[in-house]
Amino acid sequence: MAVVLKSSLEIEKMRRAGKVVREVLELVRSQVKPGATTLDLEKVAEARITELGAKPAFKGYHGFPCVLCTSINNEVVHGIPSKKRVLKEGDIVSVDCGAIVDGYYGDAAITVPVGEKIAPDTARLLEVTEKSLHAGISVVKPGATLGDIGSAVQKVVEAEGFSVVRDFVGHGIGSHMHEDPQVPNFGEAGSGMRLRAGMVIAIEPMVNAGKPDVRVLRDGWTAVTGDGSMSAHFEHTVAVTDTGAKVLTE
């Protein structure tokens, strides 16, 4: 497995890309409301990425047509923005964004409630998924393992009766969108590759309210829960430093 360790200069470039991603996500969050379409969110995001002097990471990646992935309710990841997808009160929408600055990538995701009347169980799903992300980040340090991250995420999720998606995982990131290693959101503590200072990884729990199974729709991109249950997604790009985790997308 060819893991590329990053220099402090490279990590700083990724931090700049990460700041773009965070600014875009917070702008998009402010635009999530009943009656908005996912294409509305896409247009706002694309304009802001350009204004900030960055390039979108997703548009054109293996043919993906947009700068955002927007996944509603039972959609897990890779939903394609569309003027036909109108957000409604009580929906949730997962928004995944990537940006490139000076040839280096940042990648993060949030799940946002639509309106004020989200169901209590759905609100808990969002809270637990975000909590599981922070649990995974908290164990990042040189000498820890990928299994430590996955185990930390999985314990938080399953303690609340939710399930971790197996079909999609986090990943290394740097001068390419996806690099080694893969970063599962499940696993056994102490197992797997050991982390080293200079590694940069995207940790991204995808959590279903029901069972972990997913399937991909005919568009070839949008993944949905197999049982129709709600799904949430949170992600940060994280550098491994001598003193622990440095989140590059906050």
Short mmCIF file of C-alpha atoms in Angstrom, two decimals:
data_model
loop_
_atom_site.label_atom_id
_atom_site.label_comp_id
_atom_site.label_asym_id
_atom_site.label_seq_id
_atom_site.Cartn_x
_atom_site.Cartn_y
_atom_site.Cartn_z
CA MET A 1 0.00 0.00 0.00
CA ALA A 2 1.70 3.19 -1.20
CA VAL A 3 0.92 5.81 1.43
CA VAL A 4 2.32 9.25 0.61
CA LEU A 5 3.52 11.22 3.64
CA LYS A 6 3.02 14.98 3.32
CA SER A 7 5.45 17.73 4.25
CA SER A 8 4.39 20.65 6.41
CA LEU A 9 4.20 22.79 3.26
CA GLU A 10 1.92 20.28 1.56
CA ILE A 11 -0.28 20.06 4.65
CA GLU A 12 -0.56 23.86 4.67
CA LYS A 13 -1.78 23.78 1.07
CA MET A 14 -4.35 21.19 2.10
CA ARG A 15 -5.34 23.40 5.01
CA ARG A 16 -6.03 26.21 2.53
CA ALA A 17 -8.13 23.85 0.43
CA GLY A 18 -9.87 22.74 3.60
CA LYS A 19 -10.73 26.32 4.51
CA VAL A 20 -12.37 26.76 1.11
CA VAL A 21 -14.41 23.61 1.64
CA ARG A 22 -15.52 24.75 5.11
CA GLU A 23 -16.53 28.19 3.89
CA VAL A 24 -18.52 26.68 1.03
CA LEU A 25 -20.25 24.17 3.29
CA GLU A 26 -21.27 26.84 5.77
CA LEU A 27 -22.61 29.00 2.94
CA VAL A 28 -24.58 26.05 1.59
CA ARG A 29 -25.89 25.29 5.09
CA SER A 30 -27.35 28.80 5.21
CA GLN A 31 -29.20 28.15 1.94
CA VAL A 32 -30.83 24.87 3.04
CA LYS A 33 -34.52 25.63 3.51
CA PRO A 34 -37.90 24.30 2.38
CA GLY A 35 -38.48 25.10 -1.28
CA ALA A 36 -34.80 25.27 -2.24
CA THR A 37 -33.57 22.78 -4.81
CA THR A 38 -30.32 20.89 -4.63
CA LEU A 39 -29.34 22.67 -7.86
CA ASP A 40 -29.74 25.98 -5.97
CA LEU A 41 -27.16 24.70 -3.47
CA GLU A 42 -24.89 23.59 -6.32
CA LYS A 43 -24.93 27.03 -7.98
CA VAL A 44 -24.10 28.82 -4.73
CA ALA A 45 -21.23 26.41 -4.04
CA GLU A 46 -19.72 26.58 -7.51
CA ALA A 47 -19.76 30.39 -7.51
CA ARG A 48 -18.08 30.56 -4.09
CA ILE A 49 -15.37 28.04 -4.97
CA THR A 50 -14.51 30.18 -8.00
CA GLU A 51 -14.57 33.40 -5.96
CA LEU A 52 -12.10 31.88 -3.50
CA GLY A 53 -9.67 31.03 -6.29
CA ALA A 54 -10.00 27.28 -5.90
CA LYS A 55 -11.07 24.49 -8.23
CA PRO A 56 -13.91 22.04 -7.55
CA ALA A 57 -12.63 18.56 -6.74
CA PHE A 58 -15.69 16.55 -7.71
CA LYS A 59 -16.85 18.04 -11.02
CA GLY A 60 -15.57 15.81 -13.81
CA TYR A 61 -14.15 13.25 -11.36
CA HIS A 62 -14.85 9.92 -13.11
CA GLY A 63 -17.54 11.85 -14.97
CA PHE A 64 -19.42 13.23 -11.94
CA PRO A 65 -21.32 16.29 -13.22
CA CYS A 66 -21.37 18.64 -10.22
CA VAL A 67 -19.23 20.35 -7.56
CA LEU A 68 -21.40 19.03 -4.70
CA CYS A 69 -22.87 15.69 -3.77
CA THR A 70 -26.33 16.32 -2.31
CA SER A 71 -28.00 13.28 -0.77
CA ILE A 72 -31.54 13.57 0.65
CA ASN A 73 -33.09 11.41 3.39
CA ASN A 74 -32.44 7.75 2.47
CA GLU A 75 -29.68 8.72 0.02
CA VAL A 76 -26.34 7.82 1.59
CA VAL A 77 -23.78 9.50 -0.68
CA HIS A 78 -23.12 10.77 -4.22
CA GLY A 79 -26.53 12.31 -4.88
CA ILE A 80 -26.49 14.55 -7.97
CA PRO A 81 -27.84 18.11 -7.59
CA SER A 82 -30.98 18.72 -9.64
CA LYS A 83 -33.62 21.40 -10.13
CA LYS A 84 -36.15 18.58 -9.70
CA ARG A 85 -35.03 17.80 -6.14
CA VAL A 86 -36.95 20.25 -3.95
CA LEU A 87 -36.16 20.25 -0.22
CA LYS A 88 -39.13 19.86 2.11
CA GLU A 89 -39.70 20.58 5.80
CA GLY A 90 -38.41 17.62 7.83
CA ASP A 91 -35.96 16.40 5.19
CA ILE A 92 -32.25 16.03 5.80
CA VAL A 93 -29.64 16.68 3.12
CA SER A 94 -26.04 15.48 3.22
CA VAL A 95 -23.70 17.87 1.41
CA ASP A 96 -20.23 16.66 0.41
CA CYS A 97 -17.74 19.15 -1.06
CA GLY A 98 -14.15 19.02 -2.25
CA ALA A 99 -11.78 21.76 -3.42
CA ILE A 100 -8.30 21.96 -4.91
CA VAL A 101 -5.76 24.67 -4.01
CA ASP A 102 -2.28 24.62 -5.58
CA GLY A 103 -2.80 21.01 -6.62
CA TYR A 104 -3.86 19.74 -3.18
CA TYR A 105 -7.27 18.57 -2.05
CA GLY A 106 -9.63 19.22 0.85
CA ASP A 107 -12.79 17.17 1.39
CA ALA A 108 -15.58 17.42 3.99
CA ALA A 109 -19.27 16.72 4.44
CA ILE A 110 -22.16 17.79 6.66
CA THR A 111 -25.77 16.67 7.02
CA VAL A 112 -28.25 19.49 7.48
CA PRO A 113 -31.89 19.43 8.64
CA VAL A 114 -34.41 21.20 6.42
CA GLY A 115 -36.66 23.55 8.35
CA GLU A 116 -37.55 23.35 12.03
CA LYS A 117 -39.65 20.17 12.25
CA ILE A 118 -37.16 17.35 11.90
CA ALA A 119 -38.26 14.07 13.53
CA PRO A 120 -36.56 13.37 16.90
CA ASP A 121 -35.06 10.07 15.72
CA THR A 122 -33.65 11.81 12.64
CA ALA A 123 -32.17 14.59 14.77
CA ARG A 124 -30.53 11.90 16.92
CA LEU A 125 -29.11 10.24 13.79
CA LEU A 126 -27.39 13.49 12.82
CA GLU A 127 -26.08 14.05 16.34
CA VAL A 128 -24.72 10.51 16.65
CA THR A 129 -23.10 10.52 13.20
CA GLU A 130 -21.26 13.77 13.93
CA LYS A 131 -20.28 12.47 17.36
CA SER A 132 -18.87 9.32 15.76
CA LEU A 133 -16.72 11.43 13.43
CA HIS A 134 -15.21 13.26 16.38
CA ALA A 135 -14.67 9.94 18.17
CA GLY A 136 -12.69 8.70 15.18
CA ILE A 137 -10.64 11.89 15.01
CA SER A 138 -9.89 11.73 18.75
CA VAL A 139 -7.80 8.56 18.44
CA VAL A 140 -5.64 9.84 15.56
CA LYS A 141 -1.94 9.99 16.50
CA PRO A 142 1.29 8.35 15.37
CA GLY A 143 1.24 4.65 16.30
CA ALA A 144 -2.55 4.39 16.40
CA THR A 145 -4.11 2.10 13.81
CA LEU A 146 -6.82 2.38 11.19
CA GLY A 147 -8.72 -0.17 13.25
CA ASP A 148 -8.63 2.22 16.21
CA ILE A 149 -10.44 4.83 14.10
CA GLY A 150 -13.01 2.39 12.74
CA SER A 151 -13.66 0.89 16.16
CA ALA A 152 -14.15 4.31 17.75
CA VAL A 153 -16.69 5.29 15.08
CA GLN A 154 -18.50 1.95 15.17
CA LYS A 155 -18.90 1.89 18.96
CA VAL A 156 -20.56 5.31 19.04
CA VAL A 157 -22.93 4.42 16.19
CA GLU A 158 -23.97 0.96 17.31
CA ALA A 159 -24.43 2.00 20.94
CA GLU A 160 -27.31 4.15 19.68
CA GLY A 161 -28.89 1.38 17.61
CA PHE A 162 -27.76 2.74 14.23
CA SER A 163 -25.53 1.02 11.67
CA VAL A 164 -22.31 1.89 9.87
CA VAL A 165 -22.25 1.64 6.07
CA ARG A 166 -19.66 -0.92 4.92
CA ASP A 167 -19.75 -0.34 1.17
CA PHE A 168 -18.14 3.11 1.34
CA VAL A 169 -15.16 4.14 3.47
CA GLY A 170 -12.86 7.07 4.11
CA HIS A 171 -9.54 7.44 2.30
CA GLY A 172 -6.13 8.97 2.11
CA ILE A 173 -6.02 12.35 0.38
CA GLY A 174 -3.35 14.72 -0.89
CA SER A 175 -2.42 15.64 -4.45
CA HIS A 176 -5.09 13.14 -5.48
CA MET A 177 -8.70 12.95 -4.32
CA HIS A 178 -8.41 9.33 -3.24
CA GLU A 179 -5.12 7.89 -2.04
CA ASP A 180 -4.11 4.96 0.12
CA PRO A 181 -5.04 3.93 2.72
CA GLN A 182 -8.74 3.16 2.86
CA VAL A 183 -10.20 4.26 6.20
CA PRO A 184 -13.16 2.07 7.24
CA ASN A 185 -15.72 3.34 9.77
CA PHE A 186 -15.73 -0.07 11.46
CA GLY A 187 -13.13 -2.51 12.69
CA GLU A 188 -11.15 -3.83 15.63
CA ALA A 189 -8.98 -1.59 17.77
CA GLY A 190 -5.29 -2.35 17.27
CA SER A 191 -5.77 -3.84 13.80
CA GLY A 192 -4.71 -2.50 10.43
CA MET A 193 -2.07 -0.06 9.29
CA ARG A 194 -0.34 2.13 11.87
CA LEU A 195 -0.62 5.88 11.44
CA ARG A 196 2.49 7.97 10.88
CA ALA A 197 3.08 11.70 11.08
CA GLY A 198 2.55 13.20 7.63
CA MET A 199 -0.36 10.97 6.69
CA VAL A 200 -3.54 12.83 5.72
CA ILE A 201 -6.85 10.99 5.72
CA ALA A 202 -10.51 11.75 5.14
CA ILE A 203 -12.59 10.25 7.95
CA GLU A 204 -16.23 10.09 6.90
CA PRO A 205 -18.81 8.07 8.81
CA MET A 206 -21.92 7.22 6.78
CA VAL A 207 -24.57 6.04 9.21
CA ASN A 208 -27.96 4.49 8.53
CA ALA A 209 -30.92 4.58 10.89
CA GLY A 210 -31.73 1.01 9.80
CA LYS A 211 -29.53 -1.71 8.36
CA PRO A 212 -26.10 -1.01 6.81
CA ASP A 213 -26.98 -2.28 3.32
CA VAL A 214 -26.94 0.17 0.40
CA ARG A 215 -27.62 0.02 -3.33
CA VAL A 216 -26.72 2.34 -6.21
CA LEU A 217 -29.48 3.84 -8.37
CA ARG A 218 -29.63 3.72 -12.17
CA ASP A 219 -27.80 7.05 -12.46
CA GLY A 220 -24.68 5.10 -11.49
CA TRP A 221 -23.89 7.45 -8.60
CA THR A 222 -26.59 7.88 -5.98
CA ALA A 223 -26.32 5.30 -3.19
CA VAL A 224 -29.44 4.72 -1.08
CA THR A 225 -30.19 2.65 1.99
CA GLY A 226 -31.42 -0.83 1.18
CA ASP A 227 -34.32 -0.60 3.62
CA GLY A 228 -35.33 3.00 2.88
CA SER A 229 -34.16 4.29 6.28
CA MET A 230 -32.61 7.73 6.78
CA SER A 231 -28.84 8.14 6.38
CA ALA A 232 -26.38 10.81 7.57
CA HIS A 233 -22.81 11.65 6.52
CA PHE A 234 -20.16 13.81 8.19
CA GLU A 235 -16.52 14.13 7.08
CA HIS A 236 -13.29 15.94 7.87
CA THR A 237 -9.85 15.90 6.26
CA VAL A 238 -7.37 15.14 9.06
CA ALA A 239 -3.57 15.32 9.15
CA VAL A 240 -1.58 13.05 11.47
CA THR A 241 1.00 15.15 13.33
CA ASP A 242 3.55 14.35 16.03
CA THR A 243 1.09 15.70 18.60
CA GLY A 244 -2.08 14.07 17.27
CA ALA A 245 -4.82 15.02 14.82
CA LYS A 246 -4.94 18.33 12.94
CA VAL A 247 -8.33 18.87 11.31
CA LEU A 248 -7.80 20.69 8.03
CA THR A 249 -11.47 21.30 7.19
CA GLU A 250 -12.79 23.10 10.28
#
